Short mmCIF file of C-alpha atoms in Angstrom, two decimals:
data_model
loop_
_atom_site.label_atom_id
_atom_site.label_comp_id
_atom_site.label_asym_id
_atom_site.label_seq_id
_atom_site.Cartn_x
_atom_site.Cartn_y
_atom_site.Cartn_z
CA MET A 11 84.35 41.55 -17.97
CA THR A 12 84.48 41.74 -14.08
CA ILE A 13 85.37 38.64 -12.00
CA SER A 14 81.83 38.58 -10.59
CA THR A 15 80.37 38.67 -14.13
CA SER A 16 82.69 35.77 -15.10
CA LEU A 17 81.57 33.70 -12.32
CA ARG A 18 77.88 34.48 -13.08
CA GLU A 19 78.50 33.33 -16.63
CA THR A 20 80.08 30.17 -15.43
CA ILE A 21 77.16 29.29 -13.37
CA LEU A 22 74.65 30.24 -16.04
CA THR A 23 76.59 27.82 -18.38
CA GLN A 24 76.17 25.12 -15.73
CA LEU A 25 72.55 25.84 -15.58
CA GLN A 26 71.96 25.84 -19.25
CA ALA A 27 73.87 22.47 -19.56
CA GLY A 28 71.46 21.13 -16.75
CA HIS A 29 74.31 20.43 -14.39
CA TRP A 30 71.93 21.93 -11.71
CA LYS A 31 68.18 21.70 -12.14
CA ALA A 32 65.21 23.41 -10.54
CA GLY A 33 65.26 22.65 -6.65
CA ASP A 34 69.00 21.55 -6.62
CA ARG A 35 71.24 23.07 -3.96
CA LEU A 36 74.15 25.00 -5.17
CA PRO A 37 77.60 24.79 -3.42
CA THR A 38 78.11 27.20 -0.50
CA GLU A 39 79.67 30.55 -0.82
CA ARG A 40 82.87 29.23 0.61
CA GLU A 41 82.87 26.13 -1.82
CA LEU A 42 82.30 28.39 -4.75
CA SER A 43 84.87 30.92 -3.61
CA GLU A 44 87.58 28.06 -3.11
CA GLY A 45 86.47 26.10 -6.25
CA TYR A 46 86.67 29.07 -8.49
CA GLY A 47 89.53 30.93 -6.90
CA VAL A 48 87.50 34.12 -6.17
CA SER A 49 86.66 36.08 -3.06
CA ARG A 50 83.34 35.57 -1.09
CA THR A 51 82.48 39.15 -1.95
CA THR A 52 82.72 38.25 -5.69
CA VAL A 53 80.47 35.13 -5.09
CA ARG A 54 77.99 37.18 -3.24
CA LYS A 55 77.77 39.68 -6.08
CA ALA A 56 77.25 36.80 -8.78
CA LEU A 57 74.62 35.13 -6.63
CA ALA A 58 72.79 38.38 -6.00
CA ASP A 59 72.67 39.15 -9.65
CA LEU A 60 71.37 35.46 -10.48
CA LYS A 61 68.79 35.92 -7.59
CA GLN A 62 67.60 39.27 -9.18
CA GLN A 63 67.13 37.24 -12.42
CA GLY A 64 64.98 34.77 -10.79
CA LEU A 65 67.38 31.86 -11.25
CA ILE A 66 68.15 31.27 -7.61
CA GLU A 67 66.61 31.23 -4.09
CA GLN A 68 68.41 31.86 -0.95
CA THR A 69 67.17 30.78 2.58
CA VAL A 70 69.05 31.68 5.62
CA GLY A 71 70.29 28.58 7.33
CA SER A 72 69.41 26.36 4.41
CA GLY A 73 71.48 27.55 1.53
CA THR A 74 71.16 28.59 -2.14
CA PHE A 75 68.94 26.65 -4.50
CA VAL A 76 67.97 26.78 -8.14
CA ALA A 77 64.62 28.41 -8.33
CA GLN A 78 61.59 26.58 -9.67
CA GLN A 79 61.01 29.18 -12.26
CA ALA A 80 64.69 28.97 -13.32
CA PRO A 81 64.16 27.35 -16.72
CA SER A 82 61.74 30.08 -17.95
CA SER A 83 63.81 32.65 -16.43
CA LEU A 84 66.79 31.33 -18.03
CA ASP A 85 65.16 31.38 -21.59
CA ARG A 86 64.26 34.98 -20.94
CA LEU A 87 67.87 35.97 -19.84
CA ILE A 88 69.19 34.06 -22.96
CA GLN A 89 66.88 36.14 -25.27
CA GLN A 90 67.97 39.25 -23.55
CA ASP A 91 71.64 38.38 -24.01
CA SER A 92 71.14 37.54 -27.67
CA ALA A 93 69.37 40.80 -28.26
CA GLN A 94 72.25 42.91 -26.49
CA HIS A 95 74.86 41.06 -28.84
CA THR A 96 73.07 41.37 -32.18
CA SER A 97 74.44 44.24 -34.38
CA PRO A 98 72.22 46.30 -36.57
CA ALA A 99 73.78 44.63 -39.72
CA GLU A 100 72.92 41.23 -38.21
CA LEU A 101 69.40 42.33 -37.44
CA MET A 102 68.99 43.69 -41.07
CA GLU A 103 70.31 40.42 -42.51
CA ALA A 104 67.73 38.46 -40.58
CA ARG A 105 64.79 40.82 -41.45
CA LEU A 106 65.78 40.48 -45.16
CA ALA A 107 65.70 36.77 -44.84
CA LEU A 108 62.55 36.29 -42.66
CA GLU A 109 59.97 39.18 -43.19
CA PRO A 110 59.38 38.44 -46.87
CA ALA A 111 59.34 34.70 -46.01
CA ILE A 112 56.23 34.87 -43.65
CA ILE A 113 54.20 36.88 -46.17
CA ASP A 114 52.51 33.66 -47.59
CA LEU A 115 51.43 32.80 -43.98
CA VAL A 116 50.11 36.34 -43.43
CA VAL A 117 48.10 36.47 -46.57
CA ARG A 118 46.66 32.89 -45.87
CA ASN A 119 45.83 33.46 -42.04
CA ALA A 120 45.37 37.17 -41.33
CA THR A 121 41.92 38.21 -39.92
CA THR A 122 40.01 41.41 -39.95
CA ALA A 123 41.28 42.25 -36.71
CA ASP A 124 44.81 41.74 -37.78
CA PHE A 125 44.45 44.07 -40.47
CA ALA A 126 42.71 46.58 -38.23
CA ARG A 127 45.67 46.47 -35.88
CA MET A 128 48.18 46.94 -38.76
CA LEU A 129 46.08 50.03 -39.85
CA ALA A 130 46.12 51.45 -36.36
CA CYS A 131 49.81 51.00 -36.18
CA CYS A 132 50.23 52.98 -39.42
CA THR A 133 48.01 55.78 -38.20
CA SER A 134 49.63 55.96 -34.79
CA ALA A 135 53.15 56.10 -36.62
CA GLU A 136 51.99 58.89 -38.87
CA ARG A 137 50.68 60.98 -35.87
CA ALA A 138 53.96 60.50 -33.91
CA SER A 139 55.34 63.54 -32.68
CA SER A 140 58.94 62.29 -32.01
CA LEU A 141 61.20 59.76 -33.74
CA GLU A 142 61.16 57.66 -30.63
CA GLU A 143 57.33 57.41 -30.92
CA PHE A 144 57.50 56.65 -34.71
CA GLU A 145 60.07 53.96 -34.17
CA HIS A 146 57.72 52.45 -31.36
CA TRP A 147 54.88 52.14 -33.71
CA ASP A 148 57.09 51.02 -36.58
CA GLY A 149 58.24 48.10 -34.50
CA GLU A 150 54.63 47.50 -33.58
CA LEU A 151 53.51 47.37 -37.00
CA HIS A 152 56.12 44.62 -37.98
CA GLU A 153 55.07 42.60 -34.85
CA ALA A 154 51.48 43.02 -35.85
CA ILE A 155 52.42 41.58 -39.33
CA ALA A 156 54.26 38.72 -37.88
CA ASP A 157 51.42 37.89 -35.43
CA ALA A 158 48.97 37.83 -38.31
CA ALA A 159 50.86 34.58 -39.60
CA HIS A 160 49.18 32.97 -36.45
CA ASN A 161 52.29 30.82 -35.92
CA THR A 162 53.59 30.73 -32.42
CA PHE A 163 57.37 30.20 -33.57
CA VAL A 164 57.25 32.99 -36.02
CA SER A 165 55.66 35.46 -33.30
CA SER A 166 58.41 34.40 -30.87
CA VAL A 167 61.24 35.23 -33.42
CA PHE A 168 59.72 38.49 -34.23
CA LYS A 169 59.50 39.52 -30.51
CA LEU A 170 63.20 38.83 -30.29
CA MET A 171 63.78 41.06 -33.28
CA LYS A 172 61.79 43.69 -31.59
CA GLN A 173 64.02 43.41 -28.60
CA VAL A 174 67.05 44.01 -30.74
CA ARG A 175 65.49 47.03 -32.23
CA ALA A 176 65.13 48.43 -28.81
CA GLN A 177 68.92 48.12 -28.00
CA GLY A 178 70.86 51.44 -28.22
CA ASP A 179 72.97 50.80 -31.34
CA TRP A 180 69.91 50.42 -33.59
CA GLY A 181 68.25 53.50 -31.98
CA GLN A 182 71.36 55.58 -32.46
CA LEU A 183 71.53 54.58 -36.04
CA LYS A 184 67.88 55.20 -36.64
CA LYS A 185 68.23 58.69 -35.05
CA LYS A 186 71.17 59.61 -37.37
CA SER A 187 69.47 58.36 -40.49
CA VAL A 188 65.89 59.30 -40.42
CA THR A 189 65.24 62.57 -41.90
CA PRO A 190 61.66 64.09 -42.22
CA GLU A 191 61.67 62.87 -45.84
CA ARG A 192 62.82 59.46 -45.10
CA ARG A 193 60.22 59.08 -42.33
CA LEU A 194 57.53 60.12 -44.80
CA ALA A 195 58.89 57.52 -47.36
CA TYR A 196 58.65 54.78 -44.59
CA GLN A 197 55.15 55.60 -43.64
CA GLN A 198 54.15 55.43 -47.41
CA GLU A 199 55.99 52.19 -47.73
CA HIS A 200 54.29 50.85 -44.72
CA ARG A 201 50.79 51.78 -46.05
CA GLN A 202 51.68 50.21 -49.41
CA LEU A 203 52.60 46.90 -47.60
CA VAL A 204 49.53 46.85 -45.54
CA ASP A 205 47.23 47.46 -48.54
CA ALA A 206 48.79 44.71 -50.18
CA LEU A 207 48.34 42.28 -47.33
CA ARG A 208 44.67 43.48 -47.18
CA ASP A 209 44.21 42.69 -50.83
CA ARG A 210 45.91 39.17 -50.04
CA ASP A 211 48.15 39.86 -52.88
CA ALA A 212 51.35 37.82 -51.80
CA ALA A 213 53.42 38.83 -54.63
CA ARG A 214 52.85 42.53 -54.24
CA ALA A 215 53.38 42.25 -50.48
CA LYS A 216 56.80 40.48 -50.74
CA THR A 217 57.83 42.98 -53.25
CA SER A 218 56.81 45.80 -50.89
CA THR A 219 58.63 44.19 -47.85
CA LEU A 220 61.74 43.67 -49.63
CA ASP A 221 61.79 47.22 -51.24
CA HIS A 222 61.18 48.69 -47.81
CA LEU A 223 63.79 46.60 -46.06
CA LEU A 224 66.43 47.42 -48.66
CA HIS A 225 65.55 51.19 -48.30
CA VAL A 226 65.97 50.90 -44.46
CA ARG A 227 69.27 49.08 -44.78
CA HIS A 228 70.59 51.61 -47.14
CA ASN A 229 69.53 54.57 -45.00
CA LEU A 230 71.15 52.84 -41.81
CA LEU A 231 74.18 51.15 -43.11
CA GLY A 232 74.91 52.89 -46.46
CA HIS A 233 74.52 49.90 -48.70
#
């Protein structure tokens, strides 16, 4: 971790703790430099990064202030950092715990439009000409299933899991593990899951979800 990154993290911690709130003026570059024992150049780099993230605003002659949109920007940044530091093994643990658990909600709340979206994702995945395109529609399908629960909290959690799937480690493992035969199996498992959901058969849908996830985990992680 560079010195400027360390300072950035320190300021982020202060923002998260509510030490500085939207509209508050931050210490000057000189005060930050002396207070944290770093150079003015280091301070400028850290502030530039925070400004780019929408957390602070700088006005010549007035100083540096916490941006009004800082709370929402901070939430987004925390989600991104969480996604970047979640390993494929941790993601699979979460998926095995959460995806079967939301099936009852999906079976109860899904609409005709939700099922049409799921089927469209399956079709697009089957037509995908590359692994990257297939993986995109794979993720879209699981997000469509989560959204069909019609629960805001569930949707937000699954959007975070989708961000983790977009990280390099997951992509590299998927690229190494997915053979044409395995991709075909995944496509068939997706169809079976969506069919069970459309029949509003919770027991069959839970079994399909768990079997699919265990299959993915075995191919990715070897257990």
